[in-house]
Short mmCIF file of C-alpha atoms in Angstrom, two decimals:
data_model
loop_
_atom_site.label_atom_id
_atom_site.label_comp_id
_atom_site.label_asym_id
_atom_site.label_seq_id
_atom_site.Cartn_x
_atom_site.Cartn_y
_atom_site.Cartn_z
CA MET A 4 9.14 13.73 -26.43
CA LYS A 5 12.80 13.98 -25.46
CA ARG A 6 12.40 17.65 -24.60
CA THR A 7 9.32 16.88 -22.48
CA PHE A 8 11.15 14.16 -20.56
CA ALA A 9 14.11 16.45 -19.95
CA PHE A 10 11.75 19.17 -18.71
CA LEU A 11 10.00 16.78 -16.32
CA SER A 12 13.35 15.46 -15.10
CA THR A 13 14.47 19.02 -14.37
CA ILE A 14 11.33 19.61 -12.30
CA ILE A 15 11.82 16.38 -10.34
CA ILE A 16 15.51 17.05 -9.70
CA SER A 17 14.87 20.67 -8.74
CA THR A 18 12.14 19.61 -6.33
CA GLN A 19 14.41 17.00 -4.76
CA LEU A 20 17.28 19.45 -4.40
CA PHE A 21 15.02 22.03 -2.76
CA ALA A 22 13.70 19.40 -0.38
CA GLN A 23 17.17 18.14 0.44
CA GLN A 24 18.39 21.65 1.21
CA SER A 25 15.55 22.22 3.69
CA LYS A 26 15.95 18.86 5.45
CA PRO A 27 18.46 17.98 8.19
CA GLN A 28 21.65 16.77 6.53
CA HIS A 29 22.50 13.41 8.08
CA THR A 30 25.28 11.05 7.16
CA LEU A 31 24.33 7.75 5.55
CA GLN A 32 25.29 5.94 8.76
CA GLN A 33 23.09 8.21 10.90
CA SER A 34 20.09 7.53 8.67
CA VAL A 35 20.80 3.79 8.63
CA ASP A 36 20.92 3.72 12.43
CA THR A 37 17.68 5.72 12.72
CA ALA A 38 15.57 3.85 10.17
CA GLU A 39 13.53 0.81 11.20
CA ILE A 40 13.35 -0.47 7.65
CA ILE A 41 15.32 0.36 4.52
CA PHE A 42 14.19 -0.94 1.15
CA GLU A 43 13.79 -0.21 -2.51
CA GLY A 44 10.19 -0.36 -3.67
CA ARG A 45 7.86 0.39 -6.57
CA ASP A 46 4.71 2.40 -5.96
CA ILE A 47 2.02 0.06 -7.32
CA ARG A 48 -1.15 1.54 -5.79
CA ASP A 49 -2.30 4.73 -4.09
CA ASP A 50 -5.48 4.92 -1.98
CA ALA A 51 -6.80 8.14 -0.46
CA VAL A 52 -8.36 7.98 3.02
CA ILE A 53 -10.26 10.57 5.05
CA GLY A 54 -9.11 11.08 8.64
CA PRO A 55 -10.29 13.24 11.55
CA GLY A 56 -11.37 16.76 10.62
CA GLU A 57 -11.97 15.68 7.03
CA LYS A 58 -8.22 15.68 6.43
CA ILE A 59 -7.16 13.52 3.52
CA TYR A 60 -4.18 11.18 3.46
CA THR A 61 -2.79 8.83 0.83
CA VAL A 62 -1.68 5.27 1.44
CA HIS A 63 1.04 4.19 -1.00
CA TYR A 64 1.50 0.46 -1.50
CA PHE A 65 5.11 -0.34 -2.34
CA LEU A 66 6.15 -3.63 -3.89
CA THR A 67 9.57 -4.45 -2.47
CA LEU A 68 12.49 -4.87 -4.87
CA LYS A 69 15.58 -4.83 -2.66
CA TRP A 70 15.66 -5.15 1.12
CA PHE A 71 18.45 -3.64 3.22
CA LYS A 72 17.32 -3.47 6.85
CA GLY A 73 14.49 -4.55 9.16
CA LEU A 74 11.78 -7.20 9.07
CA GLN A 75 11.29 -7.98 5.39
CA SER A 76 7.85 -7.71 3.82
CA ASP A 77 6.63 -8.24 0.27
CA THR A 78 4.70 -4.96 0.33
CA VAL A 79 5.04 -1.87 2.54
CA LYS A 80 2.33 0.70 3.24
CA ILE A 81 3.49 4.30 3.52
CA ILE A 82 1.01 6.99 4.53
CA THR A 83 1.47 10.63 3.52
CA PRO A 84 -0.61 13.79 4.01
CA GLY A 85 -2.76 15.05 1.14
CA GLY A 86 -4.65 13.43 -1.69
CA ASN A 87 -7.99 13.21 -3.47
CA ALA A 88 -10.88 11.35 -1.80
CA GLN A 89 -14.57 11.43 -2.76
CA GLY A 90 -14.10 14.58 -4.80
CA ASN A 91 -12.32 16.42 -1.99
CA VAL A 92 -8.69 17.43 -2.41
CA THR A 93 -6.07 18.23 0.21
CA LEU A 94 -2.90 19.84 -1.13
CA VAL A 95 0.43 19.67 0.67
CA THR A 96 2.61 22.77 0.70
CA ASP A 97 5.38 21.35 2.90
CA PRO A 98 8.45 21.09 0.63
CA ASP A 99 9.80 18.26 2.79
CA ALA A 100 6.72 16.06 2.34
CA PRO A 101 7.50 12.97 0.24
CA ILE A 102 6.02 12.85 -3.25
CA PHE A 103 5.51 9.48 -4.89
CA GLY A 104 4.31 8.51 -8.37
CA ALA A 105 2.65 5.32 -9.52
CA GLY A 106 5.10 3.00 -11.28
CA PHE A 107 8.17 4.82 -9.98
CA GLU A 108 10.84 3.11 -7.89
CA TYR A 109 12.37 4.63 -4.76
CA LEU A 110 14.95 3.89 -2.10
CA LEU A 111 13.28 4.50 1.27
CA PHE A 112 14.52 4.86 4.86
CA CYS A 113 11.41 4.55 7.05
CA ARG A 114 10.11 4.44 10.60
CA ARG A 115 6.77 3.10 11.74
CA GLU A 116 4.03 5.73 11.75
CA ASP A 117 1.53 6.19 14.58
CA VAL A 118 -1.68 5.89 12.55
CA LYS A 119 -3.96 6.91 15.41
CA ARG A 120 -3.53 10.55 14.46
CA PHE A 121 -4.63 9.70 10.92
CA GLY A 122 -7.77 7.90 12.07
CA VAL A 123 -7.01 4.89 9.87
CA SER A 124 -6.54 1.19 10.55
CA GLY A 125 -5.49 -1.91 8.68
CA GLY A 126 -2.01 -2.93 9.71
CA VAL A 127 1.39 -1.27 9.93
CA TYR A 128 2.16 2.00 8.17
CA TYR A 129 5.51 3.71 7.66
CA TYR A 130 6.80 7.18 6.87
CA PRO A 131 10.19 8.16 5.36
CA LEU A 132 12.81 9.73 7.60
CA GLN A 133 12.63 13.50 7.40
CA ASP A 134 16.26 13.97 6.43
CA ASN A 135 18.28 14.07 3.24
CA ASN A 136 18.33 10.26 2.97
CA GLY A 137 14.63 9.64 3.63
CA PHE A 138 13.64 8.80 0.09
CA MET A 139 15.32 8.84 -3.30
CA LEU A 140 13.79 8.49 -6.75
CA LEU A 141 15.69 5.88 -8.76
CA GLY A 142 13.63 5.39 -11.92
CA LYS A 143 10.41 4.09 -13.40
CA ALA A 144 9.35 0.47 -13.88
CA PHE A 145 11.13 -1.05 -16.87
CA LYS A 146 9.31 -1.30 -20.19
CA ALA A 147 11.14 -2.85 -23.10
CA GLU A 148 9.30 -0.68 -25.63
CA ASN A 149 10.88 2.42 -24.08
CA LEU A 150 14.30 1.23 -25.17
CA ARG A 151 13.56 2.86 -28.50
CA GLN A 152 13.87 6.14 -26.59
CA ARG A 153 17.44 5.77 -25.33
CA PHE A 154 17.37 8.88 -23.15
CA PHE A 155 14.68 7.22 -21.04
CA TYR A 156 17.16 4.85 -19.38
CA ASP A 157 20.62 6.15 -20.23
CA HIS A 158 20.81 8.22 -17.04
CA LEU A 159 20.31 5.06 -14.95
CA TYR A 160 23.23 3.39 -16.65
CA LYS A 161 25.44 6.42 -16.06
CA GLN A 162 24.43 6.68 -12.38
CA ASN A 163 25.21 2.97 -11.83
CA TYR A 164 23.17 2.80 -8.61
CA PRO A 165 24.34 -0.74 -7.70
CA VAL A 166 27.85 0.67 -7.16
CA THR A 167 27.18 4.28 -6.17
CA VAL A 168 24.20 3.74 -3.87
CA PHE A 169 23.44 0.10 -3.01
CA GLU A 170 26.97 -1.03 -2.13
CA PRO A 171 27.72 1.90 0.25
CA LEU A 172 24.32 1.37 1.88
CA ALA A 173 24.93 -2.35 2.39
CA LYS A 174 28.30 -1.51 3.95
CA ALA A 175 26.65 0.97 6.34
CA VAL A 176 23.99 -1.61 7.30
CA GLY A 177 26.68 -4.21 7.86
CA LYS A 178 25.33 -6.93 5.56
CA ASN A 179 24.46 -7.48 1.95
CA TYR A 180 20.98 -6.64 0.73
CA GLN A 181 18.34 -9.15 -0.35
CA VAL A 182 17.19 -8.96 -3.97
CA VAL A 183 13.46 -9.64 -3.86
CA ARG A 184 12.78 -8.96 -7.54
CA PRO A 185 14.55 -7.10 -10.38
CA ASP A 186 14.32 -3.31 -10.47
CA VAL A 187 14.67 -0.91 -13.38
CA THR A 188 18.42 -0.60 -12.85
CA ASP A 189 18.86 -4.38 -13.03
CA ARG A 190 16.92 -4.44 -16.29
CA VAL A 191 18.91 -1.58 -17.80
CA MET A 192 22.25 -3.14 -16.85
CA GLU A 193 21.07 -6.44 -18.34
CA VAL A 194 20.07 -4.79 -21.62
CA LYS A 195 23.36 -2.86 -21.77
CA LYS A 196 25.33 -6.06 -21.23
CA GLN A 197 23.39 -7.81 -24.00
CA GLU A 198 23.98 -4.88 -26.35
CA GLU A 199 27.72 -4.87 -25.59
CA GLU A 200 27.93 -8.64 -26.17
CA GLN A 201 26.08 -8.24 -29.45
CA ARG A 202 28.40 -5.45 -30.60
CA LYS A 203 31.44 -7.54 -29.70
CA PHE A 204 30.02 -10.52 -31.58
CA VAL A 205 29.42 -8.42 -34.71
CA SER A 206 32.87 -6.82 -34.42
CA ASP A 207 34.57 -10.19 -34.00
CA SER A 208 32.60 -11.64 -36.91
CA ILE A 209 33.64 -8.78 -39.20
CA ALA A 210 37.28 -9.07 -38.12
CA LYS A 211 37.20 -12.82 -38.70
CA ALA A 212 35.61 -12.38 -42.14
CA ASN A 213 38.20 -9.76 -43.11
CA GLY A 214 40.98 -12.01 -41.95
CA LYS A 215 39.80 -14.86 -44.14
CA GLY A 216 39.53 -12.48 -47.08
CA HIS A 217 43.23 -11.73 -46.84
#
């Protein structure tokens, strides 16, 4: 299982690096200024729709976790080319096209999409900026049972996204972000803190017991 996860992680990272290399390289501030909304969200539902010319698109429903910029919403709809609808499949070969997975959490810099060209309706749709900051995979929705597989979350702890990503972004936006609901990083940091407190308690208890023994 560990080998499989490492293999999948390599594929994801390699895909992201390839996409980043082919996209315009913008500074964080440039992307912040360009984006209409910036948020962290979890992909909770994907619906395929058929547009003009039988082209298929996918609407991704993101549950918001942290909000950085723009008019806040509890869910955000992002539309992307490609998908599977009514037995018909449209594949996307553009390496810069965003790829999302159900249950995964992403940081997204988005602008409103003109849905007329998609032939769909039903509210406001967005699309990630087509630069190196457009979207970033952070992790997958937290499940306590996965803690038995330490490698599943250890990389999140090492990356420390609250410090390395969220704080610089909030500084570029010019205000602190709004925590809408906990994300996988919050859960991992919480578990790590509890584990450290437990280890300290055990260590202190042993030291105290040894001290009394002498």
